[in-house]
CSV table of C-alpha atoms and ligand atoms in Angstrom, one decimal:
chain,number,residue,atom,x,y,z
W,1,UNK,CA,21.7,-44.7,-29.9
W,2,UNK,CA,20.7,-41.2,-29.6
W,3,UNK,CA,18.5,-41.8,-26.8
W,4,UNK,CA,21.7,-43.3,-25.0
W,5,UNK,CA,23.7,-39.8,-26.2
W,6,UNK,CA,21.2,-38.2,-24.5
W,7,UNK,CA,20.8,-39.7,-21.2
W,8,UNK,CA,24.9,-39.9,-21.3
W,9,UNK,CA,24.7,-36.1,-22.0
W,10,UNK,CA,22.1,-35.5,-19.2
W,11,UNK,CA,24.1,-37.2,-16.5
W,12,UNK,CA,26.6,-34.9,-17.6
W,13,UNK,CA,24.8,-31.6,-17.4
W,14,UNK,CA,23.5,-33.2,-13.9
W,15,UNK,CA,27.0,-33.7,-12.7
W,16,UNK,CA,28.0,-30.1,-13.4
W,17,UNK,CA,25.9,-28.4,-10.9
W,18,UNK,CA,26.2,-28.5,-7.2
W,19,UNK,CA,23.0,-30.1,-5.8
W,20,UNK,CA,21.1,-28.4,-2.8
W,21,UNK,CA,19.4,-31.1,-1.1
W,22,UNK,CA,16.6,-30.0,1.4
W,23,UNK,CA,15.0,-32.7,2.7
W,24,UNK,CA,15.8,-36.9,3.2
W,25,UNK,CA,13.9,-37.6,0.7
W,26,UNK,CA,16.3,-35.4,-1.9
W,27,UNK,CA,18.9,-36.7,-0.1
W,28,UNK,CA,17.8,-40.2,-0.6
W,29,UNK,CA,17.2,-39.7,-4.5
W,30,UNK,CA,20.6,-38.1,-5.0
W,31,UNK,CA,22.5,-40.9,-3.3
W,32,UNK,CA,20.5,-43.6,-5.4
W,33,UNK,CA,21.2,-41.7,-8.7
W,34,UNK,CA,25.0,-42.0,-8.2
W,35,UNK,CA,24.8,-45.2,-6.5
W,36,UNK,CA,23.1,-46.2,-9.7
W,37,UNK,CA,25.8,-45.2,-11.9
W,38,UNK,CA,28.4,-47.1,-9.2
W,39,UNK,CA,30.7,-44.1,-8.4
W,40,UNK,CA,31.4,-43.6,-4.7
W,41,UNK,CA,30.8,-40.6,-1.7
W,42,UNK,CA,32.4,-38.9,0.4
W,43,UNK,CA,30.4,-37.1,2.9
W,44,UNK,CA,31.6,-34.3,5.9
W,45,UNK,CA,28.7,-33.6,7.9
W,46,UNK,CA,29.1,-29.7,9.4
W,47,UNK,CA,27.1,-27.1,11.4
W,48,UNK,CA,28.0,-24.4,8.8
W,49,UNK,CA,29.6,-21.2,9.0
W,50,UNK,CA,32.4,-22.8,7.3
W,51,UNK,CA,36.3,-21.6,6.7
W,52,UNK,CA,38.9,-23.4,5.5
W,53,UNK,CA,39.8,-26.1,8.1
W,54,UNK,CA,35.7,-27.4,6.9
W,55,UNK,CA,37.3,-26.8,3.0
W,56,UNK,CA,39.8,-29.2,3.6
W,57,UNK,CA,37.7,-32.0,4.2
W,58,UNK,CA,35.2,-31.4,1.3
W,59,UNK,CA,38.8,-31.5,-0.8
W,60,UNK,CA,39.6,-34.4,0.7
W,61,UNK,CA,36.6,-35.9,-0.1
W,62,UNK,CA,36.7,-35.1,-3.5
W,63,UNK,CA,40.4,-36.7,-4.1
W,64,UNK,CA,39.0,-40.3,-2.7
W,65,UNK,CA,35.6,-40.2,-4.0
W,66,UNK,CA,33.7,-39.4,-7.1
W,67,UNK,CA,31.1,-37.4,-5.2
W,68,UNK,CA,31.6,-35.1,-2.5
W,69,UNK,CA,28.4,-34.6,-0.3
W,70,UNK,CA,28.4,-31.8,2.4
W,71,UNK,CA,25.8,-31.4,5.1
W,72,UNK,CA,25.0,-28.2,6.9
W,73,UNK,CA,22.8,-28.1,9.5
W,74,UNK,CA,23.3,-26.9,12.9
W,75,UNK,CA,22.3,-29.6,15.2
W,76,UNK,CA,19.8,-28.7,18.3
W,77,UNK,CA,20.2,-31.4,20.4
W,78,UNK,CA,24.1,-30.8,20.7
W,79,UNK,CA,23.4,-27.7,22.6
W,80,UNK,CA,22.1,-26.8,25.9
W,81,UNK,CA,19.7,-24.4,27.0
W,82,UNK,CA,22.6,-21.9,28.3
W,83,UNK,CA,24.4,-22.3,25.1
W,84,UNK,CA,25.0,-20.7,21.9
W,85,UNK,CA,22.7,-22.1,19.6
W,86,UNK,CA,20.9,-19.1,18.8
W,87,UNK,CA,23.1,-17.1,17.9
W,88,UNK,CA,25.8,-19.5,16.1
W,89,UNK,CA,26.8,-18.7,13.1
W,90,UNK,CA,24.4,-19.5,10.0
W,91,UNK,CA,25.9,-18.0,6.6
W,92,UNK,CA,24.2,-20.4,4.5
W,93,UNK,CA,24.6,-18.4,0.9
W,94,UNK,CA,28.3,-18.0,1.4
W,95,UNK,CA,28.9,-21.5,2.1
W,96,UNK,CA,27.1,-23.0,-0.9
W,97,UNK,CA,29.4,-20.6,-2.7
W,98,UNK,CA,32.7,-22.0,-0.9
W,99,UNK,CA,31.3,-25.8,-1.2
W,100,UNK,CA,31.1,-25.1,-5.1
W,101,UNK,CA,34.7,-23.9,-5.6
W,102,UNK,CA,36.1,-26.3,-2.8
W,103,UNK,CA,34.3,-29.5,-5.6
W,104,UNK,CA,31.4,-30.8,-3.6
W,105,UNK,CA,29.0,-32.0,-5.8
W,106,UNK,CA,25.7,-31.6,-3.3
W,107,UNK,CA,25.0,-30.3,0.0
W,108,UNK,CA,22.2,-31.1,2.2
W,109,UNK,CA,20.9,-28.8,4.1
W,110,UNK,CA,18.0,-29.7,5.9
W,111,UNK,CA,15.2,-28.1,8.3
W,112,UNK,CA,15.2,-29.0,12.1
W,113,UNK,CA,11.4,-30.7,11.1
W,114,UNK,CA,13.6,-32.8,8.9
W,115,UNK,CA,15.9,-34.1,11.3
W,116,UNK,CA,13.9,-34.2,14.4
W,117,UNK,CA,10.1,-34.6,13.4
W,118,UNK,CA,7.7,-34.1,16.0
W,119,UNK,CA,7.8,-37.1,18.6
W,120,UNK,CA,10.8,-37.8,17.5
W,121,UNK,CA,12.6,-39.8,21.0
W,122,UNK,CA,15.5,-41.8,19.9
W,123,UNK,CA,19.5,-41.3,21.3
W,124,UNK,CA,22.6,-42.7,20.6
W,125,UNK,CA,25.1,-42.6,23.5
W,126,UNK,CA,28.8,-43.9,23.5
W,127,UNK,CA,28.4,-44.4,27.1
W,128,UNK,CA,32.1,-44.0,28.2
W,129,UNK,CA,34.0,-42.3,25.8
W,130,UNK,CA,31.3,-39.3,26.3
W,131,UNK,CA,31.9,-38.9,29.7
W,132,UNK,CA,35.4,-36.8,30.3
W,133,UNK,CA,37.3,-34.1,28.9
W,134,UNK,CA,34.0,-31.7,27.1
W,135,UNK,CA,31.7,-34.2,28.4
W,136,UNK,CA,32.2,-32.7,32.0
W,137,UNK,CA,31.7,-29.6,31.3
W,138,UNK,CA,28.9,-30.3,28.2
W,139,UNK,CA,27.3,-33.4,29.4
W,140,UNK,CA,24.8,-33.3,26.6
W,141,UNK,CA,27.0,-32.9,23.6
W,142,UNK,CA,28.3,-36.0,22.6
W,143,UNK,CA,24.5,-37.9,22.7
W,144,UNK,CA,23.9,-34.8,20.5
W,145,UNK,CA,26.6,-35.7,18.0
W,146,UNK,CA,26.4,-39.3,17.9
W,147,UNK,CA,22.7,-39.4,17.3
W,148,UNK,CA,22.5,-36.4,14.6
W,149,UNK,CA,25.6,-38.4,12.5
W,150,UNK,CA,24.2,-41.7,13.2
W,151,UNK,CA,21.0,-40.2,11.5
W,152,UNK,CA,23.4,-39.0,9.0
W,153,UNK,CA,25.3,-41.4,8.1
W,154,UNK,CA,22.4,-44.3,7.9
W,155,UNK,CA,20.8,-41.7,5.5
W,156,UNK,CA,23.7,-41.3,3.3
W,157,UNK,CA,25.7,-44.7,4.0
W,158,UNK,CA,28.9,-42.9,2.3
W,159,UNK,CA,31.5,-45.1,1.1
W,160,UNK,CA,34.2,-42.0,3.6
W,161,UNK,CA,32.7,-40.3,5.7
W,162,UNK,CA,35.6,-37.1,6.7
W,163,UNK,CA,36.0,-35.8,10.4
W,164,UNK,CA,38.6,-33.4,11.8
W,165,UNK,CA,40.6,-33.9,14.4
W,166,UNK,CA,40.4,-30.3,16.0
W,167,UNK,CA,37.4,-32.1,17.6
W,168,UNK,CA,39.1,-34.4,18.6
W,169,UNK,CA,37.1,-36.9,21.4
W,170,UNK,CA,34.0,-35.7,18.8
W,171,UNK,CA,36.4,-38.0,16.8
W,172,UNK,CA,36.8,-40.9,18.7
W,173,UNK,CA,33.1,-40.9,19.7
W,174,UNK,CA,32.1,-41.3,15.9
W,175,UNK,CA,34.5,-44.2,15.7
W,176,UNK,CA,33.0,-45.6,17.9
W,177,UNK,CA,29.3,-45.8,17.2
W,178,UNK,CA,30.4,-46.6,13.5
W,179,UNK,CA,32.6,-49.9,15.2
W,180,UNK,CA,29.5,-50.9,17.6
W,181,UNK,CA,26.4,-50.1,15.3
W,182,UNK,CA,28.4,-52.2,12.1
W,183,UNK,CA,27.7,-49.1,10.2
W,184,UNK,CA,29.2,-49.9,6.8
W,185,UNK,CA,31.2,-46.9,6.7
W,186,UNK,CA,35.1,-45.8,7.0
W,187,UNK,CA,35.5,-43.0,8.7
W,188,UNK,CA,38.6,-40.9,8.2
W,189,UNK,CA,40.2,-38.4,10.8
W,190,UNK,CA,41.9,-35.0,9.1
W,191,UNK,CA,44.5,-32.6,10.4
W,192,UNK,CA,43.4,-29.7,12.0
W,193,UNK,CA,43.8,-26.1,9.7
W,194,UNK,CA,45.4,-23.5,11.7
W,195,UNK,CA,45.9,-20.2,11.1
W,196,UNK,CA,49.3,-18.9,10.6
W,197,UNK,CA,49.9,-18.2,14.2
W,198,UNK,CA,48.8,-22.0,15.1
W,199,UNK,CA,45.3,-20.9,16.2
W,200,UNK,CA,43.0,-23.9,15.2
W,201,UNK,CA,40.4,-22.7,12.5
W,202,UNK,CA,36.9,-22.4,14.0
W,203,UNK,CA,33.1,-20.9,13.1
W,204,UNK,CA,33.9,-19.4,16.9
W,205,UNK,CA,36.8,-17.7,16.3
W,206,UNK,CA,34.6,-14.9,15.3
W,207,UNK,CA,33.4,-14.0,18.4
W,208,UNK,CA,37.1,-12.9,19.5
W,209,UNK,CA,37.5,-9.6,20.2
W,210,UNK,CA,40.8,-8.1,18.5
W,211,UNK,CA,43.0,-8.1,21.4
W,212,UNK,CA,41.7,-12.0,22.5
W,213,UNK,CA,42.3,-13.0,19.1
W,214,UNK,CA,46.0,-12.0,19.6
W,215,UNK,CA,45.7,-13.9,22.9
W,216,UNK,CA,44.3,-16.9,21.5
W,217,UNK,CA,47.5,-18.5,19.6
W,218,UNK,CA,48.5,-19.1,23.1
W,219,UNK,CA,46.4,-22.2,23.3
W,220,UNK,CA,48.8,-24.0,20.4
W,221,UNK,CA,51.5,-22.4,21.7
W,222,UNK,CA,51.1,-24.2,25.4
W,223,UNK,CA,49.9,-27.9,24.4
W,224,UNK,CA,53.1,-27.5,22.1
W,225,UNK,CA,55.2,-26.8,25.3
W,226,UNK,CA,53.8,-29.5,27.1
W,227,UNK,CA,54.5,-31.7,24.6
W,228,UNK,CA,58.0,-31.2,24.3
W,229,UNK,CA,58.1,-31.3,28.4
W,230,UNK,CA,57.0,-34.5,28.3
W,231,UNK,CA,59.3,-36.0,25.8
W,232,UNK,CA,61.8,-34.8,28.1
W,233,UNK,CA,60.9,-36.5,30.8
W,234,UNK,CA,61.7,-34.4,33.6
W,235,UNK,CA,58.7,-33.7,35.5
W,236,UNK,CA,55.8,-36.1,36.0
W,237,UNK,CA,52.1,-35.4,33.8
W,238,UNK,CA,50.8,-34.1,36.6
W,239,UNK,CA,53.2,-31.2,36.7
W,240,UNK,CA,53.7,-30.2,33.0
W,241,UNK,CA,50.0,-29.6,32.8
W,242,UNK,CA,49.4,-27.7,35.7
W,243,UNK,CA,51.9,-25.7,34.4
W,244,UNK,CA,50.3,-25.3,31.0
W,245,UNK,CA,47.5,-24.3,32.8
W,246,UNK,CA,49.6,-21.7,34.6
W,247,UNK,CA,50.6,-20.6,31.3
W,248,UNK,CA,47.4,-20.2,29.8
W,249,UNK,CA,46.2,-17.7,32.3
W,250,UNK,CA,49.6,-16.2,32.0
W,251,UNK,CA,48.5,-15.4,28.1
W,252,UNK,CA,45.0,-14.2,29.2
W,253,UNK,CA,42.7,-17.3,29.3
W,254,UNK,CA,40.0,-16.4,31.8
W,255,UNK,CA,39.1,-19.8,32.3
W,256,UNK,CA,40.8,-23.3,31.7
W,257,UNK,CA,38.1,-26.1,31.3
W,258,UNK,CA,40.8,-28.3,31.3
W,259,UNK,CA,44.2,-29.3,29.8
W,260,UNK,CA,44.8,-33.4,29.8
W,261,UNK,CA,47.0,-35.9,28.8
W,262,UNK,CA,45.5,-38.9,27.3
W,263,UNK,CA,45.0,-42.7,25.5
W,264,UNK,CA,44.9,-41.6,21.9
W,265,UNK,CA,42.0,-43.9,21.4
W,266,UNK,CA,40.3,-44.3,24.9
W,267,UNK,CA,40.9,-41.3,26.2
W,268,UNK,CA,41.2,-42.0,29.4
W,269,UNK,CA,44.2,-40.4,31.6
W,270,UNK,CA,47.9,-41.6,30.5
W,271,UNK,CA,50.3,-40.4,33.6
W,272,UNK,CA,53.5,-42.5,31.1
W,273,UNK,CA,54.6,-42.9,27.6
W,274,UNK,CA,54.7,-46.1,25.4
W,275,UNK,CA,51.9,-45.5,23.3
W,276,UNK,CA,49.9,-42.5,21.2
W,277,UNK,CA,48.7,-40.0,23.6
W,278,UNK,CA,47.1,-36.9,23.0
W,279,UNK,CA,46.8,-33.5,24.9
W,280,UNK,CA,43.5,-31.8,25.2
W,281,UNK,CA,42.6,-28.5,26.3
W,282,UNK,CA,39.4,-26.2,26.4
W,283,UNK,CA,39.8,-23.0,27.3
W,284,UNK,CA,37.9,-19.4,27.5
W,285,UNK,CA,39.0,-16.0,26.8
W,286,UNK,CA,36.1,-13.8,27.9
W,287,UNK,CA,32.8,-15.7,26.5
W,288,UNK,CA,34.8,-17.5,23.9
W,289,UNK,CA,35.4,-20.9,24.8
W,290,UNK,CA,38.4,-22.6,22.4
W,291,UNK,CA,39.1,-26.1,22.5
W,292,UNK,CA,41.9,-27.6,20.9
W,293,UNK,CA,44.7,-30.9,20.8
W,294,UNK,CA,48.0,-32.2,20.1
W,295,UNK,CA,49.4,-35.6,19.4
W,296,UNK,CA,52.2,-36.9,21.4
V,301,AMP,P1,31.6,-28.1,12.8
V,301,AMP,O1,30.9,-27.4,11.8
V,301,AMP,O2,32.3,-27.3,13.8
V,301,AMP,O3,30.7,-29.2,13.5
V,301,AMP,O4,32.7,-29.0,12.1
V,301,AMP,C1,32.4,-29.8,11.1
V,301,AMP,C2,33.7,-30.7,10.8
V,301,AMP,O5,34.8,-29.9,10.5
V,301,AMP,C3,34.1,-31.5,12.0
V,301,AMP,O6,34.5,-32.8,11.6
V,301,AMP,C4,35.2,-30.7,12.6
V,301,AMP,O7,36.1,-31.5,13.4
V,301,AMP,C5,35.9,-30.2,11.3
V,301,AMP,N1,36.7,-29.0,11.6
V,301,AMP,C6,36.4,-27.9,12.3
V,301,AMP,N2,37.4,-27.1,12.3
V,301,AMP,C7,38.4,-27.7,11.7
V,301,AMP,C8,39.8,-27.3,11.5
V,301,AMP,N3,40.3,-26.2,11.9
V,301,AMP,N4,40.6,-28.2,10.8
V,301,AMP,C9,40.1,-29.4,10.3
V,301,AMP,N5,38.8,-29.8,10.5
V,301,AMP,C10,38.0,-28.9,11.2
């Protein structure tokens, strides 16, 4: 009887601290432990650096699971060689800190020699839904992504696993490896956070200068404008989003990757209504580059 008290009073010690998980292998023993007392996971891999629209997630998780995992690791292979990977954001203390009060109950937050041993050769590719939007203008990201979650996910094999829709075809991508690989796991899409001027929360927006951080609510502003312009009906795609694009240099975007209408699932080009669409857009002021979507 006592001894039962006391492994009963363990657990509950155990399930008061927030876990820091550095390697698979504590990974691996902290999902058996809770799998072994049958409560469920959710899990929201990040890169870090988090704010609130990364928050709202781990909350999430934590009102439809008994566990809340987090991952932070800022993934290599999603970056290319003229990229940012150096220098991204890595503020590692503060986001244990902001896990803790946001309810996650462990975080894993691995070394590179973790994820990607040596000789390590293995990719997962969503062949098509890679290739437009940020695939032509990041071709390696999305093999990146899918292989680093895929590695993730078999690790974990969460009962949720939480993505936000500000990445939007990042979305859709993870869908679909989950649908083709039967990986036993539901994956769940969240609203994008935005700041109060509509300016999509990201570990980027940091990098904004004061006056391009003025600039930058611009980006919500437009795909909200092109939304309504379609509902209306008046001009063709075609035209509405050239002039979005119009607009965003207007505001001060120095560079427009590209603003798009398209199949809310496939995301291939829509050019009519009559089913869920969405409008991208990926944008730069100065070396900033934004990215952000609407539904239609
Ligand atoms: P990241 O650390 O940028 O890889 O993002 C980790 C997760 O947080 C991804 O699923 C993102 O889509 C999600 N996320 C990033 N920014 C936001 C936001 N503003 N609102 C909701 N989710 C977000």
């Amino acid at each position: 009887m006592n001894v039962v008290f006391l492994k009963q009073f363990l657990l509950f010690l155990n399930s008061l601290i927030m876990h820091i998980l550095r390697t698979k292998n504590e990974l691996r023993a902290w999902v058996s432990l809770i799998r072994a007392e049958r409560k469920t996971i959710s899990f929201v891999p990040t890169m870090g650096a988090l704010h609130d629209g990364h928050l709202s997630l781990v909350r999430l998780g934590t009102q439809r699971c008994h566990h809340a995992l987090v991952s932070i690791f800022v993934n290599p292979s999603q970056f290319a060689p003229h990229e940012d990977f150096d220098a991204y954001p890595r503020t590692l203390e503060e986001d244990l800190k902001q896990c803790e009060k946001a309810g996650a109950t462990a975080v894993y937050a691995p070394g590179k020699e973790d994820v990607y041993p040596e000789g390590f050769q293995t990719q997962v590719s969503v062949s098509k839904l890679k290739l437009p939007l940020e695939g032509v203008f990041r071709p390696h990201f999305f093999d990146g992504v899918a292989t680093v979650v895929t590695k993730l996910l078999l690790q974990v094999l969460p009962d949720i696993a939480i993505f936000g829709e500000k990445d939007y075809q990042q979305l859709q991508v993870i869908y679909k490896l989950v649908e083709d690989l039967d990986i036993p796991v539901t994956i769940l899409g969240a609203p994008t956070v935005r700041e109060s001027d509509g300016l999509a929360m990201s570990s980027r927006n940091r990098y904004l200068s004061a006056s391009d951080r003025t600039k930058a609510a611009a980006l919500y502003q437009v795909l909200g404008q092109a939304r309504k312009e379609i509902f209306d009906g008046k001009d063709s795609f075609s035209a509405i989003l050239e002039r979005a694009k119009e607009n965003l240099k207007k505001a001060g975007f120095t560079a427009i990757d590209y603003v798009e209408c398209c199949d809310a699932k496939t995301l291939e080009t829509a050019t009519s209504l009559g089913k869920p669409l969405r409008i991208l857009a990926a944008a730069k002021l100065g070396n900033t580059r934004l990215i952000d979507n609407i539904a239609v």
